[in-house]
Amino acid sequence: MSLVELIARADERGLAAGGLACLDRCLPLLGEDDELLRPLWGSLADGSDWSGHLERARAVCGTGAEAGGSGASGPSGVSHASGASGAFGAETVRLARHMLDTAPAERTAEALRPWADACSLASLRIHRLLDPAAEDAPDDADPQAARAGGAEEPSPLVAAELRRQIAVLELLAGHGGHGLRHALELSGEGRRVLRAVVSRRARNTAGTVG
């Protein structure tokens, strides 16, 4: 089953976990602590309201934005929060912040489905922008085809993110709340991968400037 089909069939918990997992894996771009979103995962596990946790997470990121001078990039195009640099760095930070900013306070299928779908696409675009193997791809190449099960193989970083997104939704569809622990582990794995990619790009940029 394609990722698009899994999102279309997911229930409220699956949609919330799918969107949250995408945001969690992209957290290094916001320069925040790995535990920032843990209370939101806790709300999914116990079924409690997550609106207060959302507001606190946004406040933390908002404080970082004010301290960093817009939260996306400085005059040189370098993201102060994440270390991502250039126009691609600014765009990846914008996409990550948008995932958090647009998370719905009420966990209903009607509110969550478009958010989870947008998070899926945003995360794949982030991974494509940061993937050195995708730099020679056509400008109009888009992860949307991969989400629908297209035959063309995406770049390695995008392919790995696509597999994680599918795995999270399959875990929640097959195991309900019991799949949350493994979904959280997958998100942690993806977050470590993305942090390493961002750090490597920052070092390369610093070496070029130096």
C-alpha positions as a Markdown table, in Angstrom:
| # | Residue | x | y | z |
|---|---|---|---|---|
| 1 | Met | 0.0 | 0.0 | 0.0 |
| 2 | Ser | 1.4 | 3.4 | -0.9 |
| 3 | Leu | 2.0 | 6.2 | 1.6 |
| 4 | Val | -0.9 | 8.2 | 0.1 |
| 5 | Glu | -3.3 | 5.3 | 0.7 |
| 6 | Leu | -2.1 | 4.7 | 4.2 |
| 7 | Ile | -2.7 | 8.4 | 5.1 |
| 8 | Ala | -6.2 | 8.2 | 3.5 |
| 9 | Arg | -7.1 | 5.2 | 5.6 |
| 10 | Ala | -5.4 | 6.1 | 8.9 |
| 11 | Asp | -7.5 | 6.8 | 12.1 |
| 12 | Glu | -7.0 | 9.8 | 14.4 |
| 13 | Arg | -4.1 | 8.3 | 16.4 |
| 14 | Gly | -2.3 | 7.1 | 13.2 |
| 15 | Leu | -2.6 | 10.5 | 11.6 |
| 16 | Ala | -1.4 | 12.3 | 14.7 |
| 17 | Ala | 1.5 | 9.9 | 15.1 |
| 18 | Gly | 2.4 | 10.1 | 11.4 |
| 19 | Gly | 2.5 | 13.9 | 11.4 |
| 20 | Leu | 4.2 | 14.1 | 14.8 |
| 21 | Ala | 6.9 | 11.6 | 13.7 |
| 22 | Cys | 7.7 | 13.7 | 10.6 |
| 23 | Leu | 8.1 | 16.8 | 12.7 |
| 24 | Asp | 10.1 | 14.9 | 15.3 |
| 25 | Arg | 12.6 | 13.7 | 12.7 |
| 26 | Cys | 13.1 | 17.2 | 11.5 |
| 27 | Leu | 13.6 | 18.7 | 14.9 |
| 28 | Pro | 17.4 | 19.2 | 14.4 |
| 29 | Leu | 16.5 | 22.0 | 11.9 |
| 30 | Leu | 14.8 | 23.9 | 14.7 |
| 31 | Gly | 17.8 | 23.6 | 17.0 |
| 32 | Glu | 15.8 | 22.3 | 19.9 |
| 33 | Asp | 16.2 | 19.6 | 22.4 |
| 34 | Asp | 15.3 | 16.1 | 21.3 |
| 35 | Glu | 12.8 | 15.9 | 24.2 |
| 36 | Leu | 10.8 | 18.9 | 23.1 |
| 37 | Leu | 8.0 | 16.8 | 21.5 |
| 38 | Arg | 8.0 | 14.0 | 24.1 |
| 39 | Pro | 4.9 | 15.3 | 25.9 |
| 40 | Leu | 3.0 | 15.2 | 22.6 |
| 41 | Trp | 3.9 | 11.6 | 22.2 |
| 42 | Gly | 2.7 | 11.0 | 25.8 |
| 43 | Ser | -0.6 | 12.6 | 25.0 |
| 44 | Leu | -1.0 | 10.2 | 22.1 |
| 45 | Ala | -0.3 | 7.3 | 24.4 |
| 46 | Asp | -2.8 | 8.2 | 27.1 |
| 47 | Gly | -5.3 | 9.9 | 25.0 |
| 48 | Ser | -5.1 | 13.2 | 26.8 |
| 49 | Asp | -5.4 | 16.7 | 25.2 |
| 50 | Trp | -2.2 | 17.9 | 23.6 |
| 51 | Ser | -3.1 | 21.5 | 22.9 |
| 52 | Gly | -1.1 | 22.8 | 25.9 |
| 53 | His | 1.9 | 20.8 | 24.9 |
| 54 | Leu | 1.7 | 22.2 | 21.4 |
| 55 | Glu | 1.6 | 25.8 | 22.7 |
| 56 | Arg | 4.6 | 25.2 | 24.9 |
| 57 | Ala | 6.6 | 23.7 | 22.0 |
| 58 | Arg | 5.7 | 26.6 | 19.8 |
| 59 | Ala | 6.7 | 29.0 | 22.6 |
| 60 | Val | 10.1 | 27.4 | 22.9 |
| 61 | Cys | 10.7 | 27.6 | 19.2 |
| 62 | Gly | 9.4 | 31.1 | 19.1 |
| 63 | Thr | 11.9 | 32.1 | 21.8 |
| 64 | Gly | 14.7 | 30.6 | 19.8 |
| 65 | Ala | 13.5 | 32.5 | 16.7 |
| 66 | Glu | 13.7 | 35.8 | 18.5 |
| 67 | Ala | 17.1 | 35.1 | 19.8 |
| 68 | Gly | 18.4 | 34.0 | 16.4 |
| 69 | Gly | 17.0 | 36.8 | 14.4 |
| 70 | Ser | 14.0 | 35.4 | 12.5 |
| 71 | Gly | 14.6 | 31.7 | 13.3 |
| 72 | Ala | 15.3 | 30.8 | 9.7 |
| 73 | Ser | 18.4 | 32.5 | 8.6 |
| 74 | Gly | 20.7 | 35.4 | 9.2 |
| 75 | Pro | 22.0 | 37.9 | 6.6 |
| 76 | Ser | 24.4 | 35.3 | 5.2 |
| 77 | Gly | 21.6 | 32.7 | 4.7 |
| 78 | Val | 22.8 | 30.5 | 7.5 |
| 79 | Ser | 20.3 | 29.1 | 9.9 |
| 80 | His | 21.5 | 30.0 | 13.4 |
| 81 | Ala | 19.3 | 27.3 | 15.0 |
| 82 | Ser | 20.2 | 24.3 | 12.9 |
| 83 | Gly | 23.5 | 24.9 | 11.1 |
| 84 | Ala | 21.8 | 24.4 | 7.8 |
| 85 | Ser | 23.1 | 27.0 | 5.3 |
| 86 | Gly | 22.1 | 28.8 | 2.2 |
| 87 | Ala | 18.8 | 29.1 | 0.5 |
| 88 | Phe | 18.2 | 25.3 | 1.0 |
| 89 | Gly | 18.9 | 25.7 | 4.7 |
| 90 | Ala | 16.4 | 28.6 | 5.1 |
| 91 | Glu | 13.7 | 26.6 | 3.2 |
| 92 | Thr | 14.2 | 23.4 | 5.3 |
| 93 | Val | 13.8 | 25.4 | 8.5 |
| 94 | Arg | 10.7 | 27.1 | 7.2 |
| 95 | Leu | 9.2 | 23.8 | 6.3 |
| 96 | Ala | 10.0 | 22.3 | 9.7 |
| 97 | Arg | 8.6 | 25.3 | 11.6 |
| 98 | His | 5.4 | 25.2 | 9.4 |
| 99 | Met | 4.8 | 21.6 | 10.5 |
| 100 | Leu | 4.7 | 22.7 | 14.2 |
| 101 | Asp | 2.9 | 26.0 | 13.6 |
| 102 | Thr | 0.0 | 24.2 | 11.7 |
| 103 | Ala | -0.5 | 21.2 | 14.1 |
| 104 | Pro | -4.2 | 21.2 | 15.0 |
| 105 | Ala | -5.1 | 21.5 | 18.6 |
| 106 | Glu | -8.0 | 19.1 | 18.3 |
| 107 | Arg | -7.1 | 15.5 | 17.3 |
| 108 | Thr | -10.0 | 14.8 | 14.9 |
| 109 | Ala | -9.6 | 13.0 | 11.6 |
| 110 | Glu | -10.9 | 16.0 | 9.7 |
| 111 | Ala | -8.2 | 18.3 | 11.3 |
| 112 | Leu | -5.4 | 15.8 | 11.3 |
| 113 | Arg | -5.6 | 14.2 | 7.9 |
| 114 | Pro | -4.6 | 17.4 | 5.9 |
| 115 | Trp | -1.9 | 18.2 | 8.5 |
| 116 | Ala | -0.4 | 14.7 | 8.4 |
| 117 | Asp | -0.4 | 14.7 | 4.6 |
| 118 | Ala | 1.3 | 18.1 | 4.6 |
| 119 | Cys | 3.9 | 17.0 | 7.1 |
| 120 | Ser | 4.6 | 13.9 | 5.1 |
| 121 | Leu | 5.3 | 16.0 | 2.0 |
| 122 | Ala | 7.2 | 18.7 | 3.9 |
| 123 | Ser | 9.5 | 16.1 | 5.5 |
| 124 | Leu | 10.2 | 14.4 | 2.2 |
| 125 | Arg | 11.0 | 17.8 | 0.6 |
| 126 | Ile | 13.4 | 18.6 | 3.5 |
| 127 | His | 15.2 | 15.3 | 3.0 |
| 128 | Arg | 15.4 | 15.9 | -0.7 |
| 129 | Leu | 16.8 | 19.4 | -0.2 |
| 130 | Leu | 19.5 | 18.1 | 2.2 |
| 131 | Asp | 20.4 | 15.0 | 0.2 |
| 132 | Pro | 23.7 | 15.5 | -1.8 |
| 133 | Ala | 22.6 | 12.7 | -4.1 |
| 134 | Ala | 19.5 | 14.7 | -5.2 |
| 135 | Glu | 21.5 | 17.8 | -6.2 |
| 136 | Asp | 21.6 | 16.7 | -9.8 |
| 137 | Ala | 17.9 | 15.8 | -10.0 |
| 138 | Pro | 15.6 | 18.0 | -12.2 |
| 139 | Asp | 14.3 | 21.1 | -10.5 |
| 140 | Asp | 10.7 | 19.8 | -10.9 |
| 141 | Ala | 11.4 | 16.5 | -9.3 |
| 142 | Asp | 9.0 | 16.1 | -6.4 |
| 143 | Pro | 8.5 | 13.5 | -3.7 |
| 144 | Gln | 4.8 | 13.3 | -4.4 |
| 145 | Ala | 5.3 | 10.6 | -7.0 |
| 146 | Ala | 7.2 | 8.5 | -4.5 |
| 147 | Arg | 4.4 | 8.9 | -1.9 |
| 148 | Ala | 2.0 | 7.5 | -4.5 |
| 149 | Gly | 4.2 | 4.5 | -5.2 |
| 150 | Gly | 5.8 | 5.8 | -8.4 |
| 151 | Ala | 8.3 | 3.5 | -10.1 |
| 152 | Glu | 11.2 | 6.0 | -10.1 |
| 153 | Glu | 13.5 | 5.4 | -7.2 |
| 154 | Pro | 14.0 | 8.6 | -5.0 |
| 155 | Ser | 17.3 | 9.7 | -3.7 |
| 156 | Pro | 18.7 | 7.7 | -0.8 |
| 157 | Leu | 17.8 | 10.1 | 2.0 |
| 158 | Val | 14.3 | 10.6 | 0.6 |
| 159 | Ala | 13.8 | 6.8 | 0.2 |
| 160 | Ala | 14.8 | 6.2 | 3.8 |
| 161 | Glu | 12.4 | 8.9 | 5.0 |
| 162 | Leu | 9.7 | 7.4 | 2.9 |
| 163 | Arg | 10.2 | 4.0 | 4.4 |
| 164 | Arg | 10.0 | 5.4 | 7.9 |
| 165 | Gln | 6.8 | 7.2 | 7.2 |
| 166 | Ile | 5.2 | 4.1 | 5.8 |
| 167 | Ala | 6.5 | 2.0 | 8.8 |
| 168 | Val | 5.0 | 4.4 | 11.3 |
| 169 | Leu | 1.5 | 4.4 | 9.7 |
| 170 | Glu | 1.6 | 0.6 | 9.4 |
| 171 | Leu | 2.6 | 0.2 | 13.0 |
| 172 | Leu | -0.3 | 2.3 | 14.2 |
| 173 | Ala | -2.7 | 0.6 | 11.8 |
| 174 | Gly | -1.6 | -2.9 | 12.9 |
| 175 | His | -1.0 | -2.4 | 16.6 |
| 176 | Gly | -2.9 | 0.8 | 17.6 |
| 177 | Gly | -1.4 | 2.5 | 20.7 |
| 178 | His | 1.0 | -0.4 | 21.2 |
| 179 | Gly | 2.8 | 0.7 | 18.0 |
| 180 | Leu | 3.6 | 4.1 | 19.4 |
| 181 | Arg | 6.8 | 3.0 | 21.2 |
| 182 | His | 8.3 | 1.6 | 18.0 |
| 183 | Ala | 7.2 | 4.7 | 16.0 |
| 184 | Leu | 9.0 | 6.9 | 18.5 |
| 185 | Glu | 12.1 | 4.7 | 18.1 |
| 186 | Leu | 11.9 | 5.1 | 14.3 |
| 187 | Ser | 11.6 | 8.9 | 14.7 |
| 188 | Gly | 14.7 | 9.0 | 17.0 |
| 189 | Glu | 16.6 | 7.0 | 14.4 |
| 190 | Gly | 15.6 | 9.4 | 11.6 |
| 191 | Arg | 16.3 | 12.4 | 13.7 |
| 192 | Arg | 19.9 | 11.2 | 14.3 |
| 193 | Val | 20.4 | 10.6 | 10.6 |
| 194 | Leu | 19.1 | 14.1 | 9.7 |
| 195 | Arg | 21.3 | 15.7 | 12.4 |
| 196 | Ala | 24.3 | 14.1 | 10.9 |
| 197 | Val | 23.4 | 15.3 | 7.4 |
| 198 | Val | 22.9 | 18.8 | 8.6 |
| 199 | Ser | 26.2 | 18.8 | 10.6 |
| 200 | Arg | 28.1 | 17.5 | 7.6 |
| 201 | Arg | 26.6 | 20.2 | 5.3 |
| 202 | Ala | 27.5 | 22.9 | 7.9 |
| 203 | Arg | 31.1 | 21.6 | 8.1 |
| 204 | Asn | 31.4 | 21.5 | 4.3 |
| 205 | Thr | 30.0 | 25.1 | 4.1 |
| 206 | Ala | 32.4 | 26.3 | 6.8 |
| 207 | Gly | 35.3 | 24.7 | 5.0 |
| 208 | Thr | 34.4 | 26.3 | 1.7 |
| 209 | Val | 34.0 | 29.8 | 3.3 |
| 210 | Gly | 37.3 | 29.3 | 5.2 |
